[in-house]
Amino acid sequence: MPSSDEWEHACGAGADTLFRWGDHCPLDAIPYGDHGGPQHGPNAFGLRIAHDTYSTELTSDRTAVHGGDGGESVCGGYGILLAWLPLATANRNPSMADFVHGPEGEDLCEDFTTRPVLTLGP
């Protein structure tokens, strides 16, 4: 599994913006169910990453999960801007990481994904 920093690098693909697609946040739609939104396109590396607020990706860092929050922000009624934040490249949600790695997360392990990485070089 990638480290948290490796995941963020893979997601952002060199972008210095809040989201991998830029700083624009469509405030007229929530990311879940918005099939034409910017989150559905590949990033600059061609990866389909951080595209679904329900899809949580694990890293080797047990204190960080990325790419989504299991739908908490969308279903929790946090508002449109906060519904988009789980898709931000550098988003970290310590309570979601605690949940994923706690006893509740054991029953949900099939709902989390990992992104394999290979070390190149010596």
PDB file of C-alpha atoms in Angstrom:
ATOM      1  CA  MET A   1       0.000   0.000   0.000  1.00  0.00           C
ATOM      2  CA  PRO A   2       1.196   3.525  -0.597  1.00  0.00           C
ATOM      3  CA  SER A   3       2.150   5.796   2.249  1.00  0.00           C
ATOM      4  CA  SER A   4      -0.190   8.711   2.786  1.00  0.00           C
ATOM      5  CA  ASP A   5       2.262  11.038   1.024  1.00  0.00           C
ATOM      6  CA  GLU A   6       2.569   8.626  -1.925  1.00  0.00           C
ATOM      7  CA  TRP A   7      -1.233   8.470  -2.228  1.00  0.00           C
ATOM      8  CA  GLU A   8      -1.480  12.261  -2.227  1.00  0.00           C
ATOM      9  CA  HIS A   9       1.253  12.493  -4.888  1.00  0.00           C
ATOM     10  CA  ALA A  10      -0.547   9.931  -7.050  1.00  0.00           C
ATOM     11  CA  CYS A  11      -3.844  11.769  -6.601  1.00  0.00           C
ATOM     12  CA  GLY A  12      -2.623  15.317  -7.145  1.00  0.00           C
ATOM     13  CA  ALA A  13      -0.235  14.406  -9.973  1.00  0.00           C
ATOM     14  CA  GLY A  14       1.755  17.566  -9.343  1.00  0.00           C
ATOM     15  CA  ALA A  15      -1.232  19.891  -9.024  1.00  0.00           C
ATOM     16  CA  ASP A  16      -0.897  22.561  -6.341  1.00  0.00           C
ATOM     17  CA  THR A  17      -4.651  23.003  -6.041  1.00  0.00           C
ATOM     18  CA  LEU A  18      -7.204  21.840  -3.484  1.00  0.00           C
ATOM     19  CA  PHE A  19      -8.630  19.192  -5.801  1.00  0.00           C
ATOM     20  CA  ARG A  20      -6.760  17.230  -8.456  1.00  0.00           C
ATOM     21  CA  TRP A  21      -8.853  18.953 -11.133  1.00  0.00           C
ATOM     22  CA  GLY A  22      -8.211  22.477  -9.758  1.00  0.00           C
ATOM     23  CA  ASP A  23      -9.651  24.764  -7.103  1.00  0.00           C
ATOM     24  CA  HIS A  24     -13.155  24.848  -8.594  1.00  0.00           C
ATOM     25  CA  CYS A  25     -15.806  23.248  -6.421  1.00  0.00           C
ATOM     26  CA  PRO A  26     -19.216  22.897  -8.117  1.00  0.00           C
ATOM     27  CA  LEU A  27     -21.476  24.364  -5.443  1.00  0.00           C
ATOM     28  CA  ASP A  28     -24.608  23.593  -7.439  1.00  0.00           C
ATOM     29  CA  ALA A  29     -24.278  19.805  -6.939  1.00  0.00           C
ATOM     30  CA  ILE A  30     -23.050  17.288  -4.406  1.00  0.00           C
ATOM     31  CA  PRO A  31     -20.291  14.957  -5.636  1.00  0.00           C
ATOM     32  CA  TYR A  32     -22.239  11.739  -5.098  1.00  0.00           C
ATOM     33  CA  GLY A  33     -24.673  11.267  -7.943  1.00  0.00           C
ATOM     34  CA  ASP A  34     -23.133  14.088 -10.008  1.00  0.00           C
ATOM     35  CA  HIS A  35     -22.118  11.890 -12.935  1.00  0.00           C
ATOM     36  CA  GLY A  36     -20.852  14.778 -15.046  1.00  0.00           C
ATOM     37  CA  GLY A  37     -18.738  16.414 -12.348  1.00  0.00           C
ATOM     38  CA  PRO A  38     -14.983  17.042 -12.520  1.00  0.00           C
ATOM     39  CA  GLN A  39     -14.242  14.193 -10.091  1.00  0.00           C
ATOM     40  CA  HIS A  40     -15.045  11.574 -12.733  1.00  0.00           C
ATOM     41  CA  GLY A  41     -12.257  12.430 -15.153  1.00  0.00           C
ATOM     42  CA  PRO A  42      -8.783  10.924 -14.826  1.00  0.00           C
ATOM     43  CA  ASN A  43      -6.056  12.954 -13.178  1.00  0.00           C
ATOM     44  CA  ALA A  44      -2.855  14.113 -14.944  1.00  0.00           C
ATOM     45  CA  PHE A  45      -1.329  10.632 -14.421  1.00  0.00           C
ATOM     46  CA  GLY A  46      -4.393   9.003 -15.990  1.00  0.00           C
ATOM     47  CA  LEU A  47      -5.606   7.589 -12.657  1.00  0.00           C
ATOM     48  CA  ARG A  48      -9.246   7.410 -11.661  1.00  0.00           C
ATOM     49  CA  ILE A  49      -8.784   8.454  -8.066  1.00  0.00           C
ATOM     50  CA  ALA A  50     -10.746  10.430  -5.436  1.00  0.00           C
ATOM     51  CA  HIS A  51     -13.897  10.228  -7.529  1.00  0.00           C
ATOM     52  CA  ASP A  52     -16.503   8.892  -5.094  1.00  0.00           C
ATOM     53  CA  THR A  53     -17.123  10.222  -1.591  1.00  0.00           C
ATOM     54  CA  TYR A  54     -18.235   6.739  -0.514  1.00  0.00           C
ATOM     55  CA  SER A  55     -15.018   5.062  -1.697  1.00  0.00           C
ATOM     56  CA  THR A  56     -12.401   5.070   1.053  1.00  0.00           C
ATOM     57  CA  GLU A  57      -8.831   4.140   0.129  1.00  0.00           C
ATOM     58  CA  LEU A  58      -6.452   2.815   2.742  1.00  0.00           C
ATOM     59  CA  THR A  59      -2.763   3.681   2.958  1.00  0.00           C
ATOM     60  CA  SER A  60       0.069   2.199   4.988  1.00  0.00           C
ATOM     61  CA  ASP A  61      -0.477   5.059   7.441  1.00  0.00           C
ATOM     62  CA  ARG A  62      -3.151   3.846   9.857  1.00  0.00           C
ATOM     63  CA  THR A  63      -3.970   7.456  10.784  1.00  0.00           C
ATOM     64  CA  ALA A  64      -4.960   8.454   7.248  1.00  0.00           C
ATOM     65  CA  VAL A  65      -7.552   7.298   4.755  1.00  0.00           C
ATOM     66  CA  HIS A  66      -8.137   9.091   1.468  1.00  0.00           C
ATOM     67  CA  GLY A  67     -10.484   9.443  -1.470  1.00  0.00           C
ATOM     68  CA  GLY A  68     -13.739   9.416   0.461  1.00  0.00           C
ATOM     69  CA  ASP A  69     -15.324   9.228   3.871  1.00  0.00           C
ATOM     70  CA  GLY A  70     -17.823   6.430   3.412  1.00  0.00           C
ATOM     71  CA  GLY A  71     -20.501   8.965   2.519  1.00  0.00           C
ATOM     72  CA  GLU A  72     -20.448  10.697   5.910  1.00  0.00           C
ATOM     73  CA  SER A  73     -20.158  14.205   4.461  1.00  0.00           C
ATOM     74  CA  VAL A  74     -22.917  13.694   1.893  1.00  0.00           C
ATOM     75  CA  CYS A  75     -25.420  11.886   4.112  1.00  0.00           C
ATOM     76  CA  GLY A  76     -24.479  13.819   7.241  1.00  0.00           C
ATOM     77  CA  GLY A  77     -26.019  17.013   5.931  1.00  0.00           C
ATOM     78  CA  TYR A  78     -22.773  18.998   6.256  1.00  0.00           C
ATOM     79  CA  GLY A  79     -23.534  21.229   3.276  1.00  0.00           C
ATOM     80  CA  ILE A  80     -22.312  21.245  -0.298  1.00  0.00           C
ATOM     81  CA  LEU A  81     -18.752  22.508   0.215  1.00  0.00           C
ATOM     82  CA  LEU A  82     -18.007  19.999   2.973  1.00  0.00           C
ATOM     83  CA  ALA A  83     -19.503  17.216   0.851  1.00  0.00           C
ATOM     84  CA  TRP A  84     -16.715  17.844  -1.703  1.00  0.00           C
ATOM     85  CA  LEU A  85     -13.811  17.990   0.764  1.00  0.00           C
ATOM     86  CA  PRO A  86     -13.281  14.200   1.084  1.00  0.00           C
ATOM     87  CA  LEU A  87     -12.213  14.296  -2.578  1.00  0.00           C
ATOM     88  CA  ALA A  88      -9.541  16.934  -1.907  1.00  0.00           C
ATOM     89  CA  THR A  89      -6.035  15.649  -2.571  1.00  0.00           C
ATOM     90  CA  ALA A  90      -4.698  16.314   0.932  1.00  0.00           C
ATOM     91  CA  ASN A  91      -7.893  15.616   2.868  1.00  0.00           C
ATOM     92  CA  ARG A  92      -7.355  13.784   6.146  1.00  0.00           C
ATOM     93  CA  ASN A  93     -10.154  12.701   8.441  1.00  0.00           C
ATOM     94  CA  PRO A  94      -8.729  11.260  11.691  1.00  0.00           C
ATOM     95  CA  SER A  95     -12.136  10.104  12.936  1.00  0.00           C
ATOM     96  CA  MET A  96     -12.714   8.146   9.707  1.00  0.00           C
ATOM     97  CA  ALA A  97      -9.278   6.525  10.060  1.00  0.00           C
ATOM     98  CA  ASP A  98     -10.112   5.579  13.664  1.00  0.00           C
ATOM     99  CA  PHE A  99     -13.410   4.087  12.494  1.00  0.00           C
ATOM    100  CA  VAL A 100     -11.820   2.139   9.631  1.00  0.00           C
ATOM    101  CA  HIS A 101      -9.096   0.658  11.826  1.00  0.00           C
ATOM    102  CA  GLY A 102     -11.350   0.137  14.848  1.00  0.00           C
ATOM    103  CA  PRO A 103     -13.648  -2.775  15.655  1.00  0.00           C
ATOM    104  CA  GLU A 104     -16.490  -1.308  13.551  1.00  0.00           C
ATOM    105  CA  GLY A 105     -14.285  -1.311  10.449  1.00  0.00           C
ATOM    106  CA  GLU A 106     -13.560  -5.035  10.654  1.00  0.00           C
ATOM    107  CA  ASP A 107     -17.049  -5.846   9.411  1.00  0.00           C
ATOM    108  CA  LEU A 108     -16.722  -3.356   6.563  1.00  0.00           C
ATOM    109  CA  CYS A 109     -13.309  -4.331   5.190  1.00  0.00           C
ATOM    110  CA  GLU A 110     -14.746  -5.284   1.793  1.00  0.00           C
ATOM    111  CA  ASP A 111     -15.947  -1.687   1.401  1.00  0.00           C
ATOM    112  CA  PHE A 112     -12.421  -0.222   1.524  1.00  0.00           C
ATOM    113  CA  THR A 113      -9.930  -0.268  -1.318  1.00  0.00           C
ATOM    114  CA  THR A 114      -6.188  -0.209  -1.607  1.00  0.00           C
ATOM    115  CA  ARG A 115      -4.038   1.074  -4.419  1.00  0.00           C
ATOM    116  CA  PRO A 116      -0.933  -1.069  -4.888  1.00  0.00           C
ATOM    117  CA  VAL A 117       2.373   0.661  -5.567  1.00  0.00           C
ATOM    118  CA  LEU A 118       5.713  -0.692  -6.689  1.00  0.00           C
ATOM    119  CA  THR A 119       9.048   0.662  -5.529  1.00  0.00           C
ATOM    120  CA  LEU A 120      11.278   1.517  -8.456  1.00  0.00           C
ATOM    121  CA  GLY A 121      15.023   1.730  -8.256  1.00  0.00           C
ATOM    122  CA  PRO A 122      17.582   0.373  -5.801  1.00  0.00           C
TER     123      PRO A 122
END
